[in-house]
């Protein structure tokens, strides 16, 4: 269900857990609460009101992050690939392609292609390079942790960098990780693998993260602080 407190929409999930968990998630500052089935709605509302100053600070932080302007996919714009900035150079050709050369991203598009068509191509290009990197590094983390999902997929997500279905043991990774620095993908993969054995972000989860990636908190902050696209979707 969704409740509204001080004009802030908050998604509430009732779960088989002992305590309430409050999150303000990137990139848009979406607010969610996980609460035990036994907790009354009035108690949740009271809890939210006690946390309002913190919630507002987190939302303000996401809203003030540097964002790229809306794209037209023309020469001079910038693309971020694995945390590096590239300047777009667009030319016409018989088929779409995108290649990185030095500080340039060479985008070849068909004549009369629309902004939407160019955007769709670039989005799928990001998906392609992310899949290649996942195929390269996921097996390493599987060996390190002795944890293996039943499968994985990529998709564009607005409020999560990754997600894990603890029932089917399948994980999803946000395509926009291809724009972030490489260690961010390592962090999210490890995060979702650990959810295979620990559903909640409790002390056990944090202990496992500390074991396999002692600097995970710094990487998490870096991931959430990095530049976001205007056209996140």
mmCIF file of C-alpha atoms in Angstrom:
data_model
loop_
_atom_site.group_PDB
_atom_site.id
_atom_site.type_symbol
_atom_site.label_atom_id
_atom_site.label_comp_id
_atom_site.label_asym_id
_atom_site.label_seq_id
_atom_site.Cartn_x
_atom_site.Cartn_y
_atom_site.Cartn_z
ATOM 1 C CA UNK A 1 0.000 0.000 0.000
ATOM 2 C CA UNK A 2 1.008 3.650 -0.348
ATOM 3 C CA UNK A 3 0.673 6.215 2.426
ATOM 4 C CA UNK A 4 1.370 9.942 2.188
ATOM 5 C CA UNK A 5 3.061 11.861 4.965
ATOM 6 C CA UNK A 6 3.920 15.541 4.573
ATOM 7 C CA UNK A 7 3.226 15.216 0.808
ATOM 8 C CA UNK A 8 5.758 12.385 0.539
ATOM 9 C CA UNK A 9 4.401 9.123 -0.960
ATOM 10 C CA UNK A 10 5.708 6.079 0.900
ATOM 11 C CA UNK A 11 5.311 2.504 -0.278
ATOM 12 C CA UNK A 12 4.666 0.076 2.583
ATOM 13 C CA UNK A 13 5.362 -3.649 2.298
ATOM 14 C CA UNK A 14 4.021 -5.990 4.983
ATOM 15 C CA UNK A 15 6.382 -8.929 5.485
ATOM 16 C CA UNK A 16 7.181 -11.764 7.849
ATOM 17 C CA UNK A 17 9.857 -9.788 9.705
ATOM 18 C CA UNK A 18 10.396 -8.611 13.283
ATOM 19 C CA UNK A 19 11.260 -4.936 12.820
ATOM 20 C CA UNK A 20 10.427 -2.059 10.505
ATOM 21 C CA UNK A 21 12.964 -1.031 7.867
ATOM 22 C CA UNK A 22 12.953 2.396 6.212
ATOM 23 C CA UNK A 23 14.724 3.102 2.912
ATOM 24 C CA UNK A 24 15.145 6.115 0.642
ATOM 25 C CA UNK A 25 16.365 4.669 -2.616
ATOM 26 C CA UNK A 26 18.283 6.122 -5.547
ATOM 27 C CA UNK A 27 18.042 7.497 -8.091
ATOM 28 C CA UNK A 28 14.786 9.364 -7.382
ATOM 29 C CA UNK A 29 14.590 9.224 -3.588
ATOM 30 C CA UNK A 30 11.679 6.780 -3.502
ATOM 31 C CA UNK A 31 10.695 5.998 0.104
ATOM 32 C CA UNK A 32 9.766 2.465 1.168
ATOM 33 C CA UNK A 33 9.021 0.790 4.479
ATOM 34 C CA UNK A 34 9.055 -2.929 5.231
ATOM 35 C CA UNK A 35 6.934 -3.704 8.282
ATOM 36 C CA UNK A 36 5.825 -6.835 10.157
ATOM 37 C CA UNK A 37 2.306 -8.089 9.433
ATOM 38 C CA UNK A 38 1.391 -7.412 13.068
ATOM 39 C CA UNK A 39 2.194 -3.690 12.946
ATOM 40 C CA UNK A 40 -0.857 -1.425 12.707
ATOM 41 C CA UNK A 41 -1.037 1.293 10.068
ATOM 42 C CA UNK A 42 -1.249 3.976 12.749
ATOM 43 C CA UNK A 43 2.043 2.769 14.206
ATOM 44 C CA UNK A 44 3.680 2.933 10.782
ATOM 45 C CA UNK A 45 2.440 6.510 10.314
ATOM 46 C CA UNK A 46 3.847 7.501 13.708
ATOM 47 C CA UNK A 47 7.172 5.857 12.862
ATOM 48 C CA UNK A 48 7.364 7.768 9.577
ATOM 49 C CA UNK A 49 6.649 11.094 11.295
ATOM 50 C CA UNK A 50 9.526 10.549 13.716
ATOM 51 C CA UNK A 51 11.821 9.948 10.733
ATOM 52 C CA UNK A 52 10.591 12.860 8.577
ATOM 53 C CA UNK A 53 13.662 15.106 9.008
ATOM 54 C CA UNK A 54 15.969 12.259 7.942
ATOM 55 C CA UNK A 55 13.695 11.286 5.023
ATOM 56 C CA UNK A 56 13.601 14.860 3.740
ATOM 57 C CA UNK A 57 17.381 15.195 3.956
ATOM 58 C CA UNK A 58 17.849 12.005 1.926
ATOM 59 C CA UNK A 59 15.341 13.054 -0.736
ATOM 60 C CA UNK A 60 16.963 16.498 -0.988
ATOM 61 C CA UNK A 61 20.354 14.862 -1.469
ATOM 62 C CA UNK A 62 19.126 12.828 -4.440
ATOM 63 C CA UNK A 63 17.350 15.817 -5.977
ATOM 64 C CA UNK A 64 20.452 18.011 -5.786
ATOM 65 C CA UNK A 65 22.751 15.435 -7.359
ATOM 66 C CA UNK A 66 24.225 16.502 -10.670
ATOM 67 C CA UNK A 67 22.081 15.252 -13.525
ATOM 68 C CA UNK A 68 22.694 15.288 -17.227
ATOM 69 C CA UNK A 69 20.275 17.281 -19.348
ATOM 70 C CA UNK A 70 17.612 15.629 -21.480
ATOM 71 C CA UNK A 71 19.259 14.027 -24.465
ATOM 72 C CA UNK A 72 18.857 14.550 -28.180
ATOM 73 C CA UNK A 73 21.761 12.212 -29.081
ATOM 74 C CA UNK A 74 23.656 14.798 -31.091
ATOM 75 C CA UNK A 75 27.360 15.633 -31.239
ATOM 76 C CA UNK A 76 28.722 17.368 -28.150
ATOM 77 C CA UNK A 77 26.597 15.565 -25.591
ATOM 78 C CA UNK A 78 28.242 13.256 -23.066
ATOM 79 C CA UNK A 79 27.864 9.581 -22.249
ATOM 80 C CA UNK A 80 29.183 7.812 -19.177
ATOM 81 C CA UNK A 81 30.559 4.306 -19.618
ATOM 82 C CA UNK A 82 32.039 2.478 -16.613
ATOM 83 C CA UNK A 83 32.370 5.793 -14.798
ATOM 84 C CA UNK A 84 34.247 7.585 -17.583
ATOM 85 C CA UNK A 85 32.921 10.563 -19.536
ATOM 86 C CA UNK A 86 32.839 10.361 -23.327
ATOM 87 C CA UNK A 87 31.881 13.101 -25.764
ATOM 88 C CA UNK A 88 29.333 12.050 -28.337
ATOM 89 C CA UNK A 89 30.226 12.380 -32.008
ATOM 90 C CA UNK A 90 27.298 11.505 -34.284
ATOM 91 C CA UNK A 91 27.509 10.606 -37.952
ATOM 92 C CA UNK A 92 25.144 9.025 -40.484
ATOM 93 C CA UNK A 93 25.497 5.496 -41.785
ATOM 94 C CA UNK A 94 23.635 2.459 -43.067
ATOM 95 C CA UNK A 95 23.325 0.875 -39.621
ATOM 96 C CA UNK A 96 23.485 1.904 -35.978
ATOM 97 C CA UNK A 97 26.722 1.442 -34.053
ATOM 98 C CA UNK A 98 28.531 2.896 -31.061
ATOM 99 C CA UNK A 99 32.280 2.715 -30.512
ATOM 100 C CA UNK A 100 34.525 4.290 -27.887
ATOM 101 C CA UNK A 101 37.730 5.927 -29.076
ATOM 102 C CA UNK A 102 39.872 7.976 -26.716
ATOM 103 C CA UNK A 103 37.519 10.462 -25.096
ATOM 104 C CA UNK A 104 34.900 10.117 -27.853
ATOM 105 C CA UNK A 105 31.814 7.967 -28.229
ATOM 106 C CA UNK A 106 31.347 7.534 -31.971
ATOM 107 C CA UNK A 107 27.631 7.028 -32.622
ATOM 108 C CA UNK A 108 26.581 6.085 -36.129
ATOM 109 C CA UNK A 109 22.849 6.372 -36.838
ATOM 110 C CA UNK A 110 20.590 6.018 -39.829
ATOM 111 C CA UNK A 111 19.493 9.162 -41.663
ATOM 112 C CA UNK A 112 16.223 10.640 -40.360
ATOM 113 C CA UNK A 113 16.397 8.513 -37.179
ATOM 114 C CA UNK A 114 14.387 10.017 -34.335
ATOM 115 C CA UNK A 115 15.628 10.859 -30.847
ATOM 116 C CA UNK A 116 13.593 7.940 -29.499
ATOM 117 C CA UNK A 117 15.161 5.517 -31.980
ATOM 118 C CA UNK A 118 18.649 6.715 -31.069
ATOM 119 C CA UNK A 119 17.863 6.459 -27.392
ATOM 120 C CA UNK A 120 16.571 2.904 -27.754
ATOM 121 C CA UNK A 121 19.729 1.873 -29.566
ATOM 122 C CA UNK A 122 22.024 3.408 -26.948
ATOM 123 C CA UNK A 123 20.025 1.839 -24.119
ATOM 124 C CA UNK A 124 20.381 -1.607 -25.700
ATOM 125 C CA UNK A 125 24.080 -0.955 -26.274
ATOM 126 C CA UNK A 126 24.433 -0.341 -22.549
ATOM 127 C CA UNK A 127 22.565 -3.581 -21.890
ATOM 128 C CA UNK A 128 24.930 -5.462 -24.199
ATOM 129 C CA UNK A 129 28.137 -4.261 -22.536
ATOM 130 C CA UNK A 130 26.668 -4.868 -19.080
ATOM 131 C CA UNK A 131 25.791 -8.459 -19.984
ATOM 132 C CA UNK A 132 29.327 -9.056 -21.235
ATOM 133 C CA UNK A 133 30.773 -7.784 -17.964
ATOM 134 C CA UNK A 134 28.346 -9.797 -15.831
ATOM 135 C CA UNK A 135 29.299 -12.956 -17.720
ATOM 136 C CA UNK A 136 32.928 -12.167 -16.972
ATOM 137 C CA UNK A 137 32.778 -11.359 -13.256
ATOM 138 C CA UNK A 138 29.733 -13.207 -11.901
ATOM 139 C CA UNK A 139 31.475 -16.622 -12.024
ATOM 140 C CA UNK A 140 34.314 -15.178 -9.921
ATOM 141 C CA UNK A 141 31.922 -14.038 -7.201
ATOM 142 C CA UNK A 142 30.138 -17.385 -7.352
ATOM 143 C CA UNK A 143 33.441 -19.116 -6.645
ATOM 144 C CA UNK A 144 34.379 -16.715 -3.858
ATOM 145 C CA UNK A 145 31.046 -16.925 -2.040
ATOM 146 C CA UNK A 146 29.974 -20.420 -3.077
ATOM 147 C CA UNK A 147 26.621 -18.845 -3.929
ATOM 148 C CA UNK A 148 24.996 -19.227 -7.331
ATOM 149 C CA UNK A 149 21.683 -17.877 -8.610
ATOM 150 C CA UNK A 150 19.401 -20.003 -10.771
ATOM 151 C CA UNK A 151 19.640 -17.295 -13.383
ATOM 152 C CA UNK A 152 20.077 -13.577 -13.941
ATOM 153 C CA UNK A 153 18.677 -10.857 -16.168
ATOM 154 C CA UNK A 154 19.161 -7.148 -16.794
ATOM 155 C CA UNK A 155 16.496 -4.470 -16.826
ATOM 156 C CA UNK A 156 16.073 -0.740 -16.335
ATOM 157 C CA UNK A 157 14.963 0.033 -12.791
ATOM 158 C CA UNK A 158 14.127 3.395 -11.237
ATOM 159 C CA UNK A 159 14.661 2.644 -7.551
ATOM 160 C CA UNK A 160 17.045 -0.314 -7.350
ATOM 161 C CA UNK A 161 20.480 -1.152 -8.669
ATOM 162 C CA UNK A 162 19.681 -4.842 -8.320
ATOM 163 C CA UNK A 163 17.097 -7.197 -6.895
ATOM 164 C CA UNK A 164 16.929 -10.830 -5.844
ATOM 165 C CA UNK A 165 13.949 -13.182 -5.781
ATOM 166 C CA UNK A 166 14.716 -15.251 -2.703
ATOM 167 C CA UNK A 167 12.137 -17.860 -3.726
ATOM 168 C CA UNK A 168 13.288 -18.549 -7.285
ATOM 169 C CA UNK A 169 16.920 -17.601 -6.477
ATOM 170 C CA UNK A 170 17.088 -15.385 -9.548
ATOM 171 C CA UNK A 171 18.719 -11.939 -9.661
ATOM 172 C CA UNK A 172 18.196 -8.835 -11.800
ATOM 173 C CA UNK A 173 20.759 -6.091 -12.374
ATOM 174 C CA UNK A 174 20.038 -2.516 -13.426
ATOM 175 C CA UNK A 175 21.296 -1.766 -16.946
ATOM 176 C CA UNK A 176 22.441 1.652 -15.746
ATOM 177 C CA UNK A 177 25.257 -0.005 -13.829
ATOM 178 C CA UNK A 178 27.118 0.078 -17.153
ATOM 179 C CA UNK A 179 27.443 3.842 -16.611
ATOM 180 C CA UNK A 180 28.988 3.490 -13.157
ATOM 181 C CA UNK A 181 32.538 2.645 -12.131
ATOM 182 C CA UNK A 182 33.378 -1.088 -12.382
ATOM 183 C CA UNK A 183 33.549 -1.717 -8.629
ATOM 184 C CA UNK A 184 29.895 -0.681 -8.390
ATOM 185 C CA UNK A 185 28.874 -3.696 -10.466
ATOM 186 C CA UNK A 186 30.988 -5.932 -8.234
ATOM 187 C CA UNK A 187 29.241 -4.480 -5.184
ATOM 188 C CA UNK A 188 25.715 -4.974 -6.554
ATOM 189 C CA UNK A 189 26.435 -8.524 -7.729
ATOM 190 C CA UNK A 190 27.810 -9.463 -4.316
ATOM 191 C CA UNK A 191 24.880 -7.726 -2.606
ATOM 192 C CA UNK A 192 22.326 -9.760 -4.560
ATOM 193 C CA UNK A 193 24.239 -13.036 -4.164
ATOM 194 C CA UNK A 194 24.212 -12.632 -0.393
ATOM 195 C CA UNK A 195 20.453 -12.149 -0.526
ATOM 196 C CA UNK A 196 20.286 -15.760 -1.714
ATOM 197 C CA UNK A 197 21.087 -16.808 1.857
ATOM 198 C CA UNK A 198 20.068 -13.714 3.837
ATOM 199 C CA UNK A 199 16.860 -11.976 2.814
ATOM 200 C CA UNK A 200 17.165 -8.939 5.055
ATOM 201 C CA UNK A 201 19.756 -6.204 5.508
ATOM 202 C CA UNK A 202 20.445 -7.342 9.055
ATOM 203 C CA UNK A 203 23.666 -7.895 10.989
ATOM 204 C CA UNK A 204 24.236 -11.250 9.310
ATOM 205 C CA UNK A 205 23.929 -9.648 5.872
ATOM 206 C CA UNK A 206 26.370 -6.887 6.826
ATOM 207 C CA UNK A 207 28.787 -9.416 8.305
ATOM 208 C CA UNK A 208 28.817 -11.382 5.047
ATOM 209 C CA UNK A 209 29.363 -8.198 3.055
ATOM 210 C CA UNK A 210 32.241 -7.268 5.351
ATOM 211 C CA UNK A 211 33.792 -10.696 4.825
ATOM 212 C CA UNK A 212 33.809 -10.571 1.037
ATOM 213 C CA UNK A 213 34.086 -6.817 0.431
ATOM 214 C CA UNK A 214 35.386 -4.822 3.432
ATOM 215 C CA UNK A 215 35.000 -1.500 1.551
ATOM 216 C CA UNK A 216 31.397 -2.140 0.452
ATOM 217 C CA UNK A 217 29.997 0.865 2.340
ATOM 218 C CA UNK A 218 32.345 3.258 0.552
ATOM 219 C CA UNK A 219 31.492 1.702 -2.814
ATOM 220 C CA UNK A 220 27.774 1.923 -2.060
ATOM 221 C CA UNK A 221 28.115 5.624 -1.281
ATOM 222 C CA UNK A 222 30.137 6.150 -4.444
ATOM 223 C CA UNK A 223 27.458 4.400 -6.495
ATOM 224 C CA UNK A 224 24.692 6.579 -5.115
ATOM 225 C CA UNK A 225 26.751 9.769 -5.440
ATOM 226 C CA UNK A 226 27.713 9.333 -9.087
ATOM 227 C CA UNK A 227 26.098 11.413 -11.808
ATOM 228 C CA UNK A 228 22.614 10.329 -12.891
ATOM 229 C CA UNK A 229 20.956 10.685 -16.251
ATOM 230 C CA UNK A 230 17.952 12.942 -16.658
ATOM 231 C CA UNK A 231 16.204 10.228 -18.659
ATOM 232 C CA UNK A 232 16.539 7.456 -16.104
ATOM 233 C CA UNK A 233 13.913 4.774 -16.766
#
